Tab-separated table of C-alpha atoms in Angstrom:
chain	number	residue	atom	x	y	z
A	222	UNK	CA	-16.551	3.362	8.641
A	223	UNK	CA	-12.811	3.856	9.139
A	224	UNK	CA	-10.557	2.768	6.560
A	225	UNK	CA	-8.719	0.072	8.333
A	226	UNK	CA	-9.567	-1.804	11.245
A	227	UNK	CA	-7.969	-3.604	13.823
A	228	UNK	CA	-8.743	-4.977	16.575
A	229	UNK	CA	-6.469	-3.134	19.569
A	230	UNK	CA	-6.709	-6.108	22.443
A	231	UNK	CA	-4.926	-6.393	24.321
A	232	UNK	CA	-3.820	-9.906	23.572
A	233	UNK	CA	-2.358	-12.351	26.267
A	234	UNK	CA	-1.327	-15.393	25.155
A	235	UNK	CA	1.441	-18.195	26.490
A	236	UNK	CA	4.470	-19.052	25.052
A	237	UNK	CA	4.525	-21.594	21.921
A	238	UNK	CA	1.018	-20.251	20.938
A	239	UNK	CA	-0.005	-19.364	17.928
A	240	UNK	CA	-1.014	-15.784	17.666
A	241	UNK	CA	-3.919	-14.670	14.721
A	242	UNK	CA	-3.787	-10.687	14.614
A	243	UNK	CA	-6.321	-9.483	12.138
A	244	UNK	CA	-7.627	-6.155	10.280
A	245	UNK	CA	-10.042	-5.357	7.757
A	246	UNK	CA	-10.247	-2.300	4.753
A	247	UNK	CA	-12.895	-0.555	3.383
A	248	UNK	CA	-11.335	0.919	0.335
A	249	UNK	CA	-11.033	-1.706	-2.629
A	250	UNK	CA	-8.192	0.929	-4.084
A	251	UNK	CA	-5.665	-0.321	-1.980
A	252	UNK	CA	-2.669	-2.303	-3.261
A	253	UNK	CA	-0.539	-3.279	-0.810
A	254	UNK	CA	-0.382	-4.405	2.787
A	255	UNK	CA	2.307	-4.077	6.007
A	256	UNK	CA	2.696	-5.824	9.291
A	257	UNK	CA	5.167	-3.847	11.609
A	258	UNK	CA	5.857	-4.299	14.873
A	259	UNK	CA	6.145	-1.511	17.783
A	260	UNK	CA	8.232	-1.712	20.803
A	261	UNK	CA	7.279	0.709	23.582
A	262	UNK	CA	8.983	3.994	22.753
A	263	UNK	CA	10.540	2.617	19.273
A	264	UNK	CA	9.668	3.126	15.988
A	265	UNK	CA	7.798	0.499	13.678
A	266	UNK	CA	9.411	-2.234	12.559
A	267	UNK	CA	8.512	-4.073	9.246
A	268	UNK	CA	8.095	-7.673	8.749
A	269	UNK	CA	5.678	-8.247	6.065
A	270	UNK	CA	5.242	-6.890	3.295
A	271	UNK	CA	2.899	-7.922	0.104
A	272	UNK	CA	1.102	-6.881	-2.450
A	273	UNK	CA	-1.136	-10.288	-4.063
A	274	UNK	CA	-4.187	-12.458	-2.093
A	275	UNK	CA	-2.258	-15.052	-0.465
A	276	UNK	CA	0.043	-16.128	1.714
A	277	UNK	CA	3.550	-15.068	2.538
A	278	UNK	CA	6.047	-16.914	4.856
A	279	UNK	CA	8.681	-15.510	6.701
A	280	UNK	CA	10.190	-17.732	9.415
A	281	UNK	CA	7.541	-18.011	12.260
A	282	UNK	CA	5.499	-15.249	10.765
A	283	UNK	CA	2.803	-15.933	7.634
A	284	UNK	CA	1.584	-12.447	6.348
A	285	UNK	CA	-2.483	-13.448	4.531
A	286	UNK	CA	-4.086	-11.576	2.587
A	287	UNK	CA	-7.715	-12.118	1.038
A	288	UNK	CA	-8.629	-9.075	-1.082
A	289	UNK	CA	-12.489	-9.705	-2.067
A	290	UNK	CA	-12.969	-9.793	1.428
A	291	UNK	CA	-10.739	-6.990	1.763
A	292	UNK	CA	-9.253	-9.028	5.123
A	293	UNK	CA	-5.538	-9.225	6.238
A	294	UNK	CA	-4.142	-11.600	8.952
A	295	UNK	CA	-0.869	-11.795	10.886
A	296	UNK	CA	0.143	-15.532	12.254
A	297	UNK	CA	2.728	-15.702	14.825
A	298	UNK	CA	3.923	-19.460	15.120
A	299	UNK	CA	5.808	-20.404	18.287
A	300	UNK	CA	5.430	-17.257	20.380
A	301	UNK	CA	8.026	-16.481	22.127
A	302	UNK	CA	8.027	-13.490	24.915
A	303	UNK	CA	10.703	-10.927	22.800
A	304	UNK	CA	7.329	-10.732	20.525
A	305	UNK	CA	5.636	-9.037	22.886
A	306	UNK	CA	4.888	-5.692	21.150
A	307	UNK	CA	2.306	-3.973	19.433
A	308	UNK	CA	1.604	-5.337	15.415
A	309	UNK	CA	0.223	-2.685	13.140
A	310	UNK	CA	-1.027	-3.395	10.031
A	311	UNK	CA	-0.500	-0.786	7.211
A	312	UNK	CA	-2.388	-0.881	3.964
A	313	UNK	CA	-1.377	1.265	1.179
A	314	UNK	CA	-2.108	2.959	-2.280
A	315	UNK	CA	0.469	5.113	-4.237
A	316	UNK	CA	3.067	6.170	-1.545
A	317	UNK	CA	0.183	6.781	1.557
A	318	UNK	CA	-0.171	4.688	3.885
A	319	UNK	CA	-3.079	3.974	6.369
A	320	UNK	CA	-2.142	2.056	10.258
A	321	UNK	CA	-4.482	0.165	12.191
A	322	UNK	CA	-4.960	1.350	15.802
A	323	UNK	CA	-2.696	-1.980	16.880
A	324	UNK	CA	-3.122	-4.697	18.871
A	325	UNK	CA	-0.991	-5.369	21.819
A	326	UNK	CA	0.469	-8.606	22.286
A	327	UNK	CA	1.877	-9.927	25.118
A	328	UNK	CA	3.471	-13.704	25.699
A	329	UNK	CA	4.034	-14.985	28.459
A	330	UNK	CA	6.726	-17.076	29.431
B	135	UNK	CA	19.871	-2.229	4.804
B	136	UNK	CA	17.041	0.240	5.002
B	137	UNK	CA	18.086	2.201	8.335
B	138	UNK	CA	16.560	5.519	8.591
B	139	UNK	CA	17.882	7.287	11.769
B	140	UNK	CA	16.323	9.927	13.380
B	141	UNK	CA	17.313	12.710	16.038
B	142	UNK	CA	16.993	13.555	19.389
B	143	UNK	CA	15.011	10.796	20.305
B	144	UNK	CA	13.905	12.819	23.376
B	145	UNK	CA	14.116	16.271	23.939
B	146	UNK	CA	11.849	18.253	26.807
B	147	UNK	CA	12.097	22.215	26.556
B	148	UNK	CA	9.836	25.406	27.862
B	149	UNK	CA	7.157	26.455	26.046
B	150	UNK	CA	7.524	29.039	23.255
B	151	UNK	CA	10.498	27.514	21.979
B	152	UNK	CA	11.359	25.715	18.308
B	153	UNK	CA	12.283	22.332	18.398
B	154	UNK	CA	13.918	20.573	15.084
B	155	UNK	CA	13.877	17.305	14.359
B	156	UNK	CA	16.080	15.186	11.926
B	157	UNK	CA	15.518	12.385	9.986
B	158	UNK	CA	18.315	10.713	8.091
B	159	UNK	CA	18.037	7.253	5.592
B	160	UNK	CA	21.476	5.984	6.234
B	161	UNK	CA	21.821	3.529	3.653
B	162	UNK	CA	19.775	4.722	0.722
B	163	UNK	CA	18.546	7.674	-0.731
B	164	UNK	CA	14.695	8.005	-0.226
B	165	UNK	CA	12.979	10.383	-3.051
B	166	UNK	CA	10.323	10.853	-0.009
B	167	UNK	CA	9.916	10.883	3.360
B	168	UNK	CA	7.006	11.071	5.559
B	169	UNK	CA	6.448	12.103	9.116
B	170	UNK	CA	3.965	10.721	11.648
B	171	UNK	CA	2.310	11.914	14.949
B	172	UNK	CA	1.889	9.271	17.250
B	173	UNK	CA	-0.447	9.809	20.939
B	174	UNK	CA	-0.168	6.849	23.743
B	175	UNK	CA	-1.693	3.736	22.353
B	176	UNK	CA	-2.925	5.511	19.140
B	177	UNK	CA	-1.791	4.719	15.654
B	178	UNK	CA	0.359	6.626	14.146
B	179	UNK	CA	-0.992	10.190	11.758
B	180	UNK	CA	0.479	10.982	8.723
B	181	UNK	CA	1.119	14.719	8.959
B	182	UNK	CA	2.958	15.526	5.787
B	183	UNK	CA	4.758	13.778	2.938
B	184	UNK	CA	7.831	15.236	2.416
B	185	UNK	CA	9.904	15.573	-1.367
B	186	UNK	CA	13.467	16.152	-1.773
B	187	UNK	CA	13.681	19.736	-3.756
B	188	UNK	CA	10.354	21.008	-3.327
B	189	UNK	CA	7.220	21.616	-0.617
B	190	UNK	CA	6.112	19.585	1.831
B	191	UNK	CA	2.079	18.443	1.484
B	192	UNK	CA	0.522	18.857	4.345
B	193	UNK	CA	-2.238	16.449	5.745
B	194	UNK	CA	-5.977	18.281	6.674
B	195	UNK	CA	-5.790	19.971	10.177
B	196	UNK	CA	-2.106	19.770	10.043
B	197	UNK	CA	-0.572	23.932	10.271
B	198	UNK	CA	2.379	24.040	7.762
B	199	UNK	CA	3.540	27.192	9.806
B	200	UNK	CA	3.982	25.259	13.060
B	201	UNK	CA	5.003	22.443	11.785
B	202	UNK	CA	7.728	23.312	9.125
B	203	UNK	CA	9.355	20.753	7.202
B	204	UNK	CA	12.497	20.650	4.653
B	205	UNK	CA	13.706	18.198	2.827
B	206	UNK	CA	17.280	19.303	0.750
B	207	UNK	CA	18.749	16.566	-0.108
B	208	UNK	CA	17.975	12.813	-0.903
B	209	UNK	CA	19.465	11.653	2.746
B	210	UNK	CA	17.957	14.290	5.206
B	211	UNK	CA	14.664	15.747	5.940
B	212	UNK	CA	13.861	18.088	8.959
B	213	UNK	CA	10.746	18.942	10.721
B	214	UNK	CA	10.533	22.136	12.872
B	215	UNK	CA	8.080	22.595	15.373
B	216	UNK	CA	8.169	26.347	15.907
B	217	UNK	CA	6.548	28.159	19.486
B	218	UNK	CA	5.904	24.764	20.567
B	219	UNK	CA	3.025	24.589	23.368
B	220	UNK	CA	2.230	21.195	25.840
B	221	UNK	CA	-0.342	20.485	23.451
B	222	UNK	CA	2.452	19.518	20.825
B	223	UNK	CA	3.807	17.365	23.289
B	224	UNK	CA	3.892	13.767	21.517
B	225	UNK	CA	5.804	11.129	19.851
B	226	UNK	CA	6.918	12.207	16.265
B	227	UNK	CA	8.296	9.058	13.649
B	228	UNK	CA	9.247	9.614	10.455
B	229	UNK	CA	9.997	7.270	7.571
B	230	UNK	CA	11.229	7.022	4.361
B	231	UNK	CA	11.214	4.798	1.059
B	232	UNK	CA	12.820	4.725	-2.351
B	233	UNK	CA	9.678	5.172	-4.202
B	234	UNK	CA	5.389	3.938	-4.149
B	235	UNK	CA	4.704	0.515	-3.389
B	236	UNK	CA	7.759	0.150	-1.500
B	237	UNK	CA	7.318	-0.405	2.168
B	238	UNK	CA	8.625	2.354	4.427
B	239	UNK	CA	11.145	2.496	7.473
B	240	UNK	CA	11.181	4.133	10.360
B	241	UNK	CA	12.760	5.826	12.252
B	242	UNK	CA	12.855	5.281	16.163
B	243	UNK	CA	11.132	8.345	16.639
B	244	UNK	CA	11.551	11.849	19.160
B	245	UNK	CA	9.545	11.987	21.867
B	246	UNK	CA	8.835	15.821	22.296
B	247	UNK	CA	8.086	16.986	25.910
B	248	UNK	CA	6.883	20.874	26.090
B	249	UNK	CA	6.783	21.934	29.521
């Protein structure tokens, strides 16, 4: 079993949706947990970051977290087509981190 | 704040030759930096975490004498990849943070062509 999961897509969805990206862990050790997002040919981008079971809010993005079921989620509110990229999730211990695959998103106008 | 910039962001050369690659946090000093190996639509590999002052640590399978990496000062680390082949042709990212448990940043990474 691979540490993290993530389901790569792609994802096609239409603009004003609201977008549910998703991984799962294996390793209980892990403390904290990234969303970034990946433009072709860029480097990742962060926009969530957390450490606790919960949820986190950030303007149209909520960053959940649900550790005894070691599950993270990524909600995209209001999708608009500039957040068409790929979303990795990143779940760390100490200073390592460990990336999903990605998913690809795409919204269409 | 947070900016990490990193250079070329594309270079293509001939085979046999050393390519090095910068990476510079531009607005903070980061006690470590860490670069990545990214393949089309793969996620990205950690290849070695890098410490200002002292030797890199090197990821399994990854050959610390192609792939050599300094890190002198709290701003600037560098990765070398010496004799480079078309099989080291990839995307390379690097990132940095102030310290564990604090998210890293990225750089917009070098895409490394080896003809």
């Amino acid at each position: 079993q691979k540490e993290v999961e993530q389901d790569p897509g792609p994802l096609s969805v239409p603009e004003g949706a609201i977008v549910s990206l998703n991984c799962t862990y294996s390793n209980s050790a892990f403390q904290y947990f990234m969303w970034y997002r990946q433009y072709s040919r860029k480097g990742p981008e962060l926009l969530m970051y957390t450490y606790s079971s919960g949820n986190k809010e950030d303007g149209r993005f909520t960053a959940q977290v649900d550790k005894s079921s070691k599950y993270i989620s990524l909600f995209i509110r209001d999708s608009q087509p500039s957040d068409s990229a790929t979303y990795l999730c990143a779940i760390g211990s100490n200073y390592k981190l460990t990336f999903g695959k990605g998913t690809l998103l795409t919204v269409n106008p | 704040g947070a900016v990490v910039s990193q250079h070329p962001s594309w270079v293509i050369c001939k085979s046999g030759t050393s390519v090095k690659i910068e990476c510079r946090s531009l607005d903070f000093q980061a006690t470590t930096m860490f670069w990545y190996r990214q393949f089309p639509k793969q996620s990205l590999m950690l290849m070695a975490t890098s410490n200002e002052g002292s030797k890199a640590t090197y990821e399994q399978g990854v050959e610390k004498d192609k792939f050599l990496i300094n890190h002198a000062s709290l701003t600037l680390s560098t990765l070398t990849v010496t004799s480079a082949h078309p099989e080291d042709s990839s995307f390379y990212i690097c990132s940095a943070y102030t310290g564990p448990g604090q998210p890293q940043h990225f750089g917009d990474g070098t895409r490394l062509s080896i003809l």
